[in-house]
Amino acid sequence: MEMNTILNSFYEDNVKMSRNETSQNVNFVTPLVQDILQYVHERDKRFQIQPLNVGSYYSHLKVSRADEFDYSVVLDAGSFMNWTPGTPAYYNFSENMEVVKTPIPLPSSPVGKCLFRIPGIIEHWNMERLNEGPACLTIDDHIIPIRVKRRFKALVSEAVNRPHICQYVDARRLSESPATTLIIRHPYLVGDQISVDLTPLIKSHASFKPEFGWPRPGARWPSRTKIDEILAEGIHLVAKDPFYWSLSFVMCEKKLVGGIDSNGTCRKMSQRIMKKLREMWCPKGTKQELTSYHLKNILFWECENHPYDSEWANDKLSERIGSMCYRLIEHIQCDNLPLYFHSGVNLLENKDREVLAQVEQNMIRFLNNPEHYL
């Protein structure tokens, strides 16, 4: 059977989501999230009620079932924002994150991270008593990521612990992830459980710096109109590192994916097939070192290197899948997958080389005999 036909059948049988199941889960999750964020906002006006819908479901890149939803919750940091790229005088933190009075210097900001200074807004927060005691998010006029995460997590936990919610929602413990994760189990839902990530985000609209390497001179994808739209959106911030804000390109990525197949191309379909195949490539029982975010960046690089719609016509589906596979294998072998919007960030840094080597071997087996897997 011709490979494009096999891939189309695989997509229909294993990748495509059921509209009825999806609608059922969305109709349950949306008001629940709204209820939780309404409570959080009432307790702390800095966290906005209306979230930004991000992640694979809202970008139409989700596969199989609507069982994961991602929302960015905007933290109102005021309109006066300055960046401080140097080495600040910070405070030492004990294990329970209480401030120890001795000032100490922290290292310079790592790649893809930065400090965030907010002169002029502290007074506003204090007037509303929103920067005192447990609600305090700052030190020396710097918004501290770990404090934002802890404050937000505490408020979400309060919201979840109310009687009409606690019986079927569990708020996971604070982790290195910027998100507070909710695990939802309910008879009304399709599937065993649903995961909801709520991530505090500062809409900084920061400009792209030349060292980010985007947009690349001479690139024929995306269009100039799309580039201008993304540059106008700018870069936002999420609380991943305890002390430094991490750059977030989540809204840039959403805008880049928006309308990506407006001419009837197969870019999203290719990405969704790759995501489903990833489940086969990743060794069972090991940490998932290859993520869907890696594959999203592979798609972006593939689009830039194959910029024309004719290269993404439906009869080119197998060609593009094969090309993305070989591209990913090459990056694994080089131990470097650059972030599309900031090529100085290596998405494979600190990943388990042995696990990725197993992924690489499984991908090679797939390429040698794709019919067996499909």
GROMACS .gro file of C-alpha atoms in nm:
model
  374
    1MET     CA    1   0.000   0.000   0.000
    2GLU     CA    2   0.124   0.350  -0.082
    3MET     CA    3   0.278   0.521   0.226
    4ASN     CA    4   0.058   0.832   0.212
    5THR     CA    5  -0.250   0.609   0.219
    6ILE     CA    6  -0.112   0.418   0.520
    7LEU     CA    7  -0.037   0.743   0.704
    8ASN     CA    8  -0.384   0.878   0.633
    9SER     CA    9  -0.540   0.560   0.771
   10PHE     CA   10  -0.315   0.578   1.077
   11TYR     CA   11  -0.425   0.937   1.130
   12GLU     CA   12  -0.796   0.851   1.110
   13ASP     CA   13  -0.768   0.545   1.335
   14ASN     CA   14  -0.513   0.653   1.596
   15VAL     CA   15  -0.458   1.029   1.591
   16LYS     CA   16  -0.783   1.208   1.521
   17MET     CA   17  -0.995   1.300   1.822
   18SER     CA   18  -1.364   1.217   1.857
   19ARG     CA   19  -1.567   1.538   1.838
   20ASN     CA   20  -1.829   1.412   2.082
   21GLU     CA   21  -1.573   1.301   2.342
   22THR     CA   22  -1.379   1.625   2.302
   23SER     CA   23  -1.690   1.839   2.341
   24GLN     CA   24  -1.791   1.647   2.654
   25ASN     CA   25  -1.454   1.704   2.825
   26VAL     CA   26  -1.426   2.068   2.717
   27ASN     CA   27  -1.775   2.146   2.846
   28PHE     CA   28  -1.674   2.005   3.184
   29VAL     CA   29  -1.328   2.158   3.216
   30THR     CA   30  -1.402   2.514   3.098
   31PRO     CA   31  -1.648   2.617   3.374
   32LEU     CA   32  -1.439   2.436   3.635
   33VAL     CA   33  -1.126   2.635   3.544
   34GLN     CA   34  -1.331   2.954   3.537
   35ASP     CA   35  -1.466   2.881   3.885
   36ILE     CA   36  -1.115   2.823   4.025
   37LEU     CA   37  -0.969   3.136   3.864
   38GLN     CA   38  -1.263   3.344   3.982
   39TYR     CA   39  -1.182   3.237   4.339
   40VAL     CA   40  -0.809   3.307   4.293
   41HIS     CA   41  -0.883   3.654   4.154
   42GLU     CA   42  -1.116   3.740   4.440
   43ARG     CA   43  -0.840   3.653   4.688
   44ASP     CA   44  -0.562   3.826   4.492
   45LYS     CA   45  -0.654   4.076   4.222
   46ARG     CA   46  -0.309   4.049   4.065
   47PHE     CA   47  -0.406   3.717   3.907
   48GLN     CA   48  -0.644   3.783   3.619
   49ILE     CA   49  -0.970   3.591   3.575
   50GLN     CA   50  -0.955   3.534   3.200
   51PRO     CA   51  -0.673   3.290   3.113
   52LEU     CA   52  -0.486   3.260   2.786
   53ASN     CA   53  -0.580   2.936   2.611
   54VAL     CA   54  -0.251   2.774   2.513
   55GLY     CA   55  -0.117   2.421   2.465
   56SER     CA   56  -0.181   2.154   2.205
   57TYR     CA   57  -0.560   2.137   2.236
   58TYR     CA   58  -0.615   2.506   2.164
   59SER     CA   59  -0.356   2.497   1.884
   60HIS     CA   60  -0.534   2.195   1.730
   61LEU     CA   61  -0.225   1.977   1.774
   62LYS     CA   62  -0.368   1.738   2.035
   63VAL     CA   63  -0.385   1.369   1.948
   64SER     CA   64  -0.628   1.088   2.033
   65ARG     CA   65  -0.823   1.242   2.323
   66ALA     CA   66  -0.884   1.578   2.490
   67ASP     CA   67  -0.727   1.484   2.822
   68GLU     CA   68  -0.479   1.770   2.870
   69PHE     CA   69  -0.554   2.142   2.883
   70ASP     CA   70  -0.310   2.429   2.932
   71TYR     CA   71  -0.390   2.781   3.048
   72SER     CA   72  -0.165   3.078   3.118
   73VAL     CA   73  -0.291   3.294   3.405
   74VAL     CA   74  -0.176   3.654   3.365
   75LEU     CA   75  -0.013   3.822   3.664
   76ASP     CA   76  -0.075   4.196   3.656
   77ALA     CA   77   0.272   4.340   3.718
   78GLY     CA   78   0.176   4.696   3.632
   79SER     CA   79   0.280   4.906   3.336
   80PHE     CA   80   0.626   5.016   3.453
   81MET     CA   81   0.873   4.737   3.393
   82ASN     CA   82   1.253   4.743   3.375
   83TRP     CA   83   1.498   4.462   3.309
   84THR     CA   84   1.816   4.431   3.516
   85PRO     CA   85   2.067   4.211   3.332
   86GLY     CA   86   2.354   4.247   3.582
   87THR     CA   87   2.436   4.060   3.902
   88PRO     CA   88   2.202   4.181   4.178
   89ALA     CA   89   2.237   4.175   4.551
   90TYR     CA   90   1.985   3.913   4.652
   91TYR     CA   91   1.901   3.733   4.970
   92ASN     CA   92   1.990   3.386   5.081
   93PHE     CA   93   1.698   3.150   5.124
   94SER     CA   94   1.663   2.875   5.381
   95GLU     CA   95   1.499   2.543   5.296
   96ASN     CA   96   1.151   2.676   5.369
   97MET     CA   97   1.225   2.979   5.144
   98GLU     CA   98   1.213   3.229   5.432
   99VAL     CA   99   1.444   3.526   5.380
  100VAL     CA  100   1.778   3.526   5.558
  101LYS     CA  101   1.898   3.881   5.605
  102THR     CA  102   2.253   3.849   5.469
  103PRO     CA  103   2.265   3.979   5.110
  104ILE     CA  104   2.450   3.752   4.864
  105PRO     CA  105   2.527   3.793   4.493
  106LEU     CA  106   2.363   3.550   4.251
  107PRO     CA  107   2.530   3.444   3.925
  108SER     CA  108   2.454   3.635   3.610
  109SER     CA  109   2.125   3.550   3.446
  110PRO     CA  110   2.138   3.214   3.258
  111VAL     CA  111   2.058   3.189   2.886
  112GLY     CA  112   1.687   3.240   2.829
  113LYS     CA  113   1.626   3.383   3.175
  114CYS     CA  114   1.625   3.729   3.326
  115LEU     CA  115   1.553   3.941   3.629
  116PHE     CA  116   1.243   4.154   3.646
  117ARG     CA  117   1.236   4.486   3.826
  118ILE     CA  118   0.915   4.678   3.892
  119PRO     CA  119   0.974   5.028   4.030
  120GLY     CA  120   0.651   5.219   4.071
  121ILE     CA  121   0.422   4.921   4.122
  122ILE     CA  122   0.524   4.812   4.474
  123GLU     CA  123   0.347   5.111   4.624
  124HIS     CA  124   0.026   5.021   4.437
  125TRP     CA  125   0.038   4.664   4.561
  126ASN     CA  126   0.103   4.775   4.919
  127MET     CA  127  -0.188   5.019   4.910
  128GLU     CA  128  -0.414   4.720   4.848
  129ARG     CA  129  -0.220   4.514   5.106
  130LEU     CA  130  -0.129   4.266   4.833
  131ASN     CA  131   0.245   4.263   4.900
  132GLU     CA  132   0.255   4.180   5.269
  133GLY     CA  133   0.295   3.852   5.455
  134PRO     CA  134   0.208   3.543   5.250
  135ALA     CA  135   0.098   3.764   4.960
  136CYS     CA  136   0.442   3.925   4.923
  137LEU     CA  137   0.590   3.851   4.579
  138THR     CA  138   0.893   4.080   4.583
  139ILE     CA  139   1.240   4.141   4.727
  140ASP     CA  140   1.416   4.473   4.663
  141ASP     CA  141   1.160   4.567   4.395
  142HIS     CA  142   1.216   4.237   4.212
  143ILE     CA  143   0.926   4.001   4.152
  144ILE     CA  144   1.055   3.662   4.268
  145PRO     CA  145   0.934   3.365   4.059
  146ILE     CA  146   0.924   3.114   4.345
  147ARG     CA  147   0.707   3.352   4.547
  148VAL     CA  148   0.465   3.388   4.258
  149LYS     CA  149   0.445   3.011   4.218
  150ARG     CA  150   0.389   2.956   4.590
  151ARG     CA  151   0.123   3.226   4.616
  152PHE     CA  152  -0.063   3.102   4.310
  153LYS     CA  153  -0.037   2.737   4.416
  154ALA     CA  154  -0.172   2.823   4.762
  155LEU     CA  155  -0.474   3.007   4.619
  156VAL     CA  156  -0.549   2.731   4.367
  157SER     CA  157  -0.530   2.475   4.647
  158GLU     CA  158  -0.780   2.680   4.849
  159ALA     CA  159  -1.012   2.694   4.549
  160VAL     CA  160  -0.984   2.320   4.491
  161ASN     CA  161  -1.043   2.235   4.858
  162ARG     CA  162  -1.396   2.376   4.851
  163PRO     CA  163  -1.661   2.103   4.899
  164HIS     CA  164  -1.810   2.114   4.549
  165ILE     CA  165  -1.467   2.059   4.386
  166CYS     CA  166  -1.237   1.865   4.622
  167GLN     CA  167  -1.414   1.534   4.568
  168TYR     CA  168  -1.288   1.504   4.211
  169VAL     CA  169  -0.994   1.746   4.171
  170ASP     CA  170  -0.643   1.704   4.307
  171ALA     CA  171  -0.385   1.986   4.294
  172ARG     CA  172  -0.038   1.840   4.247
  173ARG     CA  173   0.256   1.949   4.464
  174LEU     CA  174   0.479   2.237   4.356
  175SER     CA  175   0.751   2.122   4.115
  176GLU     CA  176   1.015   2.265   3.883
  177SER     CA  177   0.743   2.313   3.624
  178PRO     CA  178   0.601   2.666   3.600
  179ALA     CA  179   0.251   2.517   3.618
  180THR     CA  180   0.016   2.418   3.895
  181THR     CA  181  -0.130   2.090   3.772
  182LEU     CA  182  -0.483   1.974   3.847
  183ILE     CA  183  -0.576   1.607   3.806
  184ILE     CA  184  -0.949   1.566   3.749
  185ARG     CA  185  -1.144   1.242   3.780
  186HIS     CA  186  -1.519   1.242   3.726
  187PRO     CA  187  -1.772   0.993   3.583
  188TYR     CA  188  -1.886   1.255   3.332
  189LEU     CA  189  -1.543   1.274   3.169
  190VAL     CA  190  -1.421   1.057   2.885
  191GLY     CA  191  -1.106   0.874   2.993
  192ASP     CA  192  -0.957   0.788   3.332
  193GLN     CA  193  -0.852   1.142   3.415
  194ILE     CA  194  -0.783   1.488   3.275
  195SER     CA  195  -0.477   1.700   3.342
  196VAL     CA  196  -0.507   2.080   3.358
  197ASP     CA  197  -0.199   2.303   3.381
  198LEU     CA  198  -0.244   2.657   3.517
  199THR     CA  199   0.071   2.864   3.464
  200PRO     CA  200   0.122   3.217   3.602
  201LEU     CA  201   0.259   3.440   3.327
  202ILE     CA  202   0.374   3.800   3.308
  203LYS     CA  203   0.281   3.961   2.975
  204SER     CA  204   0.603   4.157   2.938
  205HIS     CA  205   0.586   4.189   2.557
  206ALA     CA  206   0.968   4.190   2.561
  207SER     CA  207   1.144   4.247   2.230
  208PHE     CA  208   1.343   3.981   2.046
  209LYS     CA  209   1.716   4.039   2.087
  210PRO     CA  210   1.960   3.995   1.793
  211GLU     CA  211   2.133   3.705   1.971
  212PHE     CA  212   1.806   3.507   1.964
  213GLY     CA  213   1.859   3.461   1.591
  214TRP     CA  214   1.494   3.517   1.496
  215PRO     CA  215   1.366   3.613   1.249
  216ARG     CA  216   1.648   3.469   1.038
  217PRO     CA  217   1.765   3.689   0.751
  218GLY     CA  218   1.655   3.552   0.415
  219ALA     CA  219   1.414   3.295   0.560
  220ARG     CA  220   1.109   3.244   0.337
  221TRP     CA  221   0.888   3.121   0.621
  222PRO     CA  222   0.689   3.250   0.800
  223SER     CA  223   0.549   3.540   0.600
  224ARG     CA  224   0.644   3.900   0.675
  225THR     CA  225   0.291   3.960   0.802
  226LYS     CA  226   0.320   3.671   1.047
  227ILE     CA  227   0.665   3.785   1.160
  228ASP     CA  228   0.534   4.135   1.234
  229GLU     CA  229   0.242   3.987   1.429
  230ILE     CA  230   0.479   3.777   1.643
  231LEU     CA  231   0.722   4.064   1.701
  232ALA     CA  232   0.431   4.282   1.814
  233GLU     CA  233   0.325   4.013   2.064
  234GLY     CA  234   0.676   3.984   2.203
  235ILE     CA  235   0.810   3.748   2.469
  236HIS     CA  236   0.648   3.680   2.806
  237LEU     CA  237   0.774   3.538   3.135
  238VAL     CA  238   0.702   3.225   3.340
  239ALA     CA  239   0.823   3.113   3.683
  240LYS     CA  240   1.034   2.803   3.617
  241ASP     CA  241   1.362   2.889   3.788
  242PRO     CA  242   1.323   2.992   4.156
  243PHE     CA  243   1.503   3.325   4.114
  244TYR     CA  244   1.515   3.411   3.744
  245TRP     CA  245   1.215   3.453   3.517
  246SER     CA  246   1.223   3.218   3.218
  247LEU     CA  247   1.138   3.355   2.875
  248SER     CA  248   0.810   3.217   2.740
  249PHE     CA  249   0.738   3.202   2.368
  250VAL     CA  250   0.401   3.035   2.422
  251MET     CA  251   0.198   3.313   2.259
  252CYS     CA  252   0.451   3.351   1.976
  253GLU     CA  253   0.415   2.978   1.907
  254LYS     CA  254   0.038   2.999   1.915
  255LYS     CA  255   0.042   3.284   1.664
  256LEU     CA  256   0.290   3.098   1.444
  257VAL     CA  257   0.068   2.788   1.435
  258GLY     CA  258  -0.249   2.991   1.375
  259GLY     CA  259  -0.357   2.963   1.012
  260ILE     CA  260  -0.059   2.743   0.932
  261ASP     CA  261  -0.275   2.521   0.708
  262SER     CA  262  -0.502   2.790   0.566
  263ASN     CA  263  -0.413   2.678   0.213
  264GLY     CA  264  -0.507   2.316   0.274
  265THR     CA  265  -0.159   2.194   0.366
  266CYS     CA  266  -0.067   1.908   0.603
  267ARG     CA  267   0.162   2.079   0.857
  268LYS     CA  268  -0.058   2.017   1.162
  269MET     CA  269  -0.146   1.668   1.045
  270SER     CA  270   0.225   1.586   1.014
  271GLN     CA  271   0.291   1.718   1.363
  272ARG     CA  272   0.007   1.520   1.516
  273ILE     CA  273   0.124   1.198   1.351
  274MET     CA  274   0.475   1.261   1.485
  275LYS     CA  275   0.333   1.308   1.834
  276LYS     CA  276   0.150   0.976   1.815
  277LEU     CA  277   0.460   0.800   1.684
  278ARG     CA  278   0.657   0.948   1.973
  279GLU     CA  279   0.454   0.726   2.207
  280MET     CA  280   0.600   0.424   2.024
  281TRP     CA  281   0.955   0.558   2.007
  282CYS     CA  282   0.993   0.646   2.376
  283PRO     CA  283   1.101   0.345   2.586
  284LYS     CA  284   0.839   0.228   2.833
  285GLY     CA  285   0.923   0.272   3.200
  286THR     CA  286   1.175   0.552   3.145
  287LYS     CA  287   1.152   0.928   3.179
  288GLN     CA  288   1.003   1.084   2.867
  289GLU     CA  289   1.311   1.274   2.752
  290LEU     CA  290   1.161   1.337   2.409
  291THR     CA  291   0.856   1.560   2.448
  292SER     CA  292   0.587   1.702   2.225
  293TYR     CA  293   0.757   2.041   2.266
  294HIS     CA  294   1.067   1.901   2.097
  295LEU     CA  295   0.847   1.788   1.810
  296LYS     CA  296   0.679   2.129   1.785
  297ASN     CA  297   1.020   2.289   1.736
  298ILE     CA  298   1.112   2.024   1.480
  299LEU     CA  299   0.797   2.123   1.290
  300PHE     CA  300   0.897   2.491   1.297
  301TRP     CA  301   1.247   2.416   1.168
  302GLU     CA  302   1.103   2.190   0.898
  303CYS     CA  303   0.861   2.464   0.791
  304GLU     CA  304   1.142   2.718   0.766
  305ASN     CA  305   1.359   2.478   0.564
  306HIS     CA  306   1.064   2.378   0.344
  307PRO     CA  307   0.875   2.709   0.325
  308TYR     CA  308   0.645   2.650   0.028
  309ASP     CA  309   0.289   2.520   0.055
  310SER     CA  310   0.357   2.287  -0.237
  311GLU     CA  311   0.607   2.104  -0.013
  312TRP     CA  312   0.329   2.045   0.240
  313ALA     CA  313   0.059   1.926   0.001
  314ASN     CA  314  -0.128   1.616   0.117
  315ASP     CA  315   0.059   1.395  -0.129
  316LYS     CA  316   0.384   1.505   0.041
  317LEU     CA  317   0.276   1.378   0.383
  318SER     CA  318   0.511   1.077   0.394
  319GLU     CA  319   0.799   1.288   0.262
  320ARG     CA  320   0.758   1.546   0.537
  321ILE     CA  321   0.719   1.281   0.811
  322GLY     CA  322   1.039   1.112   0.695
  323SER     CA  323   1.224   1.443   0.671
  324MET     CA  324   1.123   1.545   1.025
  325CYS     CA  325   1.230   1.204   1.158
  326TYR     CA  326   1.577   1.234   1.005
  327ARG     CA  327   1.600   1.594   1.126
  328LEU     CA  328   1.521   1.483   1.482
  329ILE     CA  329   1.771   1.197   1.466
  330GLU     CA  330   2.041   1.439   1.353
  331HIS     CA  331   1.971   1.670   1.646
  332ILE     CA  332   1.978   1.379   1.892
  333GLN     CA  333   2.313   1.266   1.752
  334CYS     CA  334   2.449   1.621   1.788
  335ASP     CA  335   2.295   1.647   2.136
  336ASN     CA  336   2.154   1.986   2.040
  337LEU     CA  337   1.805   2.092   1.934
  338PRO     CA  338   1.788   2.474   1.918
  339LEU     CA  339   1.472   2.645   2.034
  340TYR     CA  340   1.313   2.787   1.720
  341PHE     CA  341   1.265   3.138   1.858
  342HIS     CA  342   1.595   3.148   2.050
  343SER     CA  343   1.863   2.933   1.888
  344GLY     CA  344   2.097   2.986   2.186
  345VAL     CA  345   1.875   2.757   2.395
  346ASN     CA  346   1.943   2.383   2.355
  347LEU     CA  347   1.624   2.186   2.422
  348LEU     CA  348   1.823   1.863   2.467
  349GLU     CA  349   2.049   2.004   2.737
  350ASN     CA  350   2.055   1.790   3.052
  351LYS     CA  351   1.854   1.513   2.887
  352ASP     CA  352   1.944   1.149   2.952
  353ARG     CA  353   2.171   1.047   2.663
  354GLU     CA  354   2.103   0.675   2.708
  355VAL     CA  355   1.727   0.722   2.684
  356LEU     CA  356   1.761   0.946   2.378
  357ALA     CA  357   1.988   0.685   2.217
  358GLN     CA  358   1.708   0.430   2.261
  359VAL     CA  359   1.461   0.677   2.107
  360GLU     CA  360   1.700   0.722   1.813
  361GLN     CA  361   1.727   0.346   1.757
  362ASN     CA  362   1.348   0.307   1.769
  363MET     CA  363   1.309   0.586   1.515
  364ILE     CA  364   1.560   0.419   1.282
  365ARG     CA  365   1.367   0.093   1.310
  366PHE     CA  366   1.050   0.281   1.223
  367LEU     CA  367   1.208   0.443   0.917
  368ASN     CA  368   1.338   0.104   0.798
  369ASN     CA  369   0.995  -0.058   0.828
  370PRO     CA  370   0.719   0.200   0.883
  371GLU     CA  371   0.441  -0.038   0.775
  372HIS     CA  372   0.514  -0.255   1.081
  373TYR     CA  373   0.447   0.039   1.316
  374LEU     CA  374   0.149   0.182   1.129
   0.00000   0.00000   0.00000
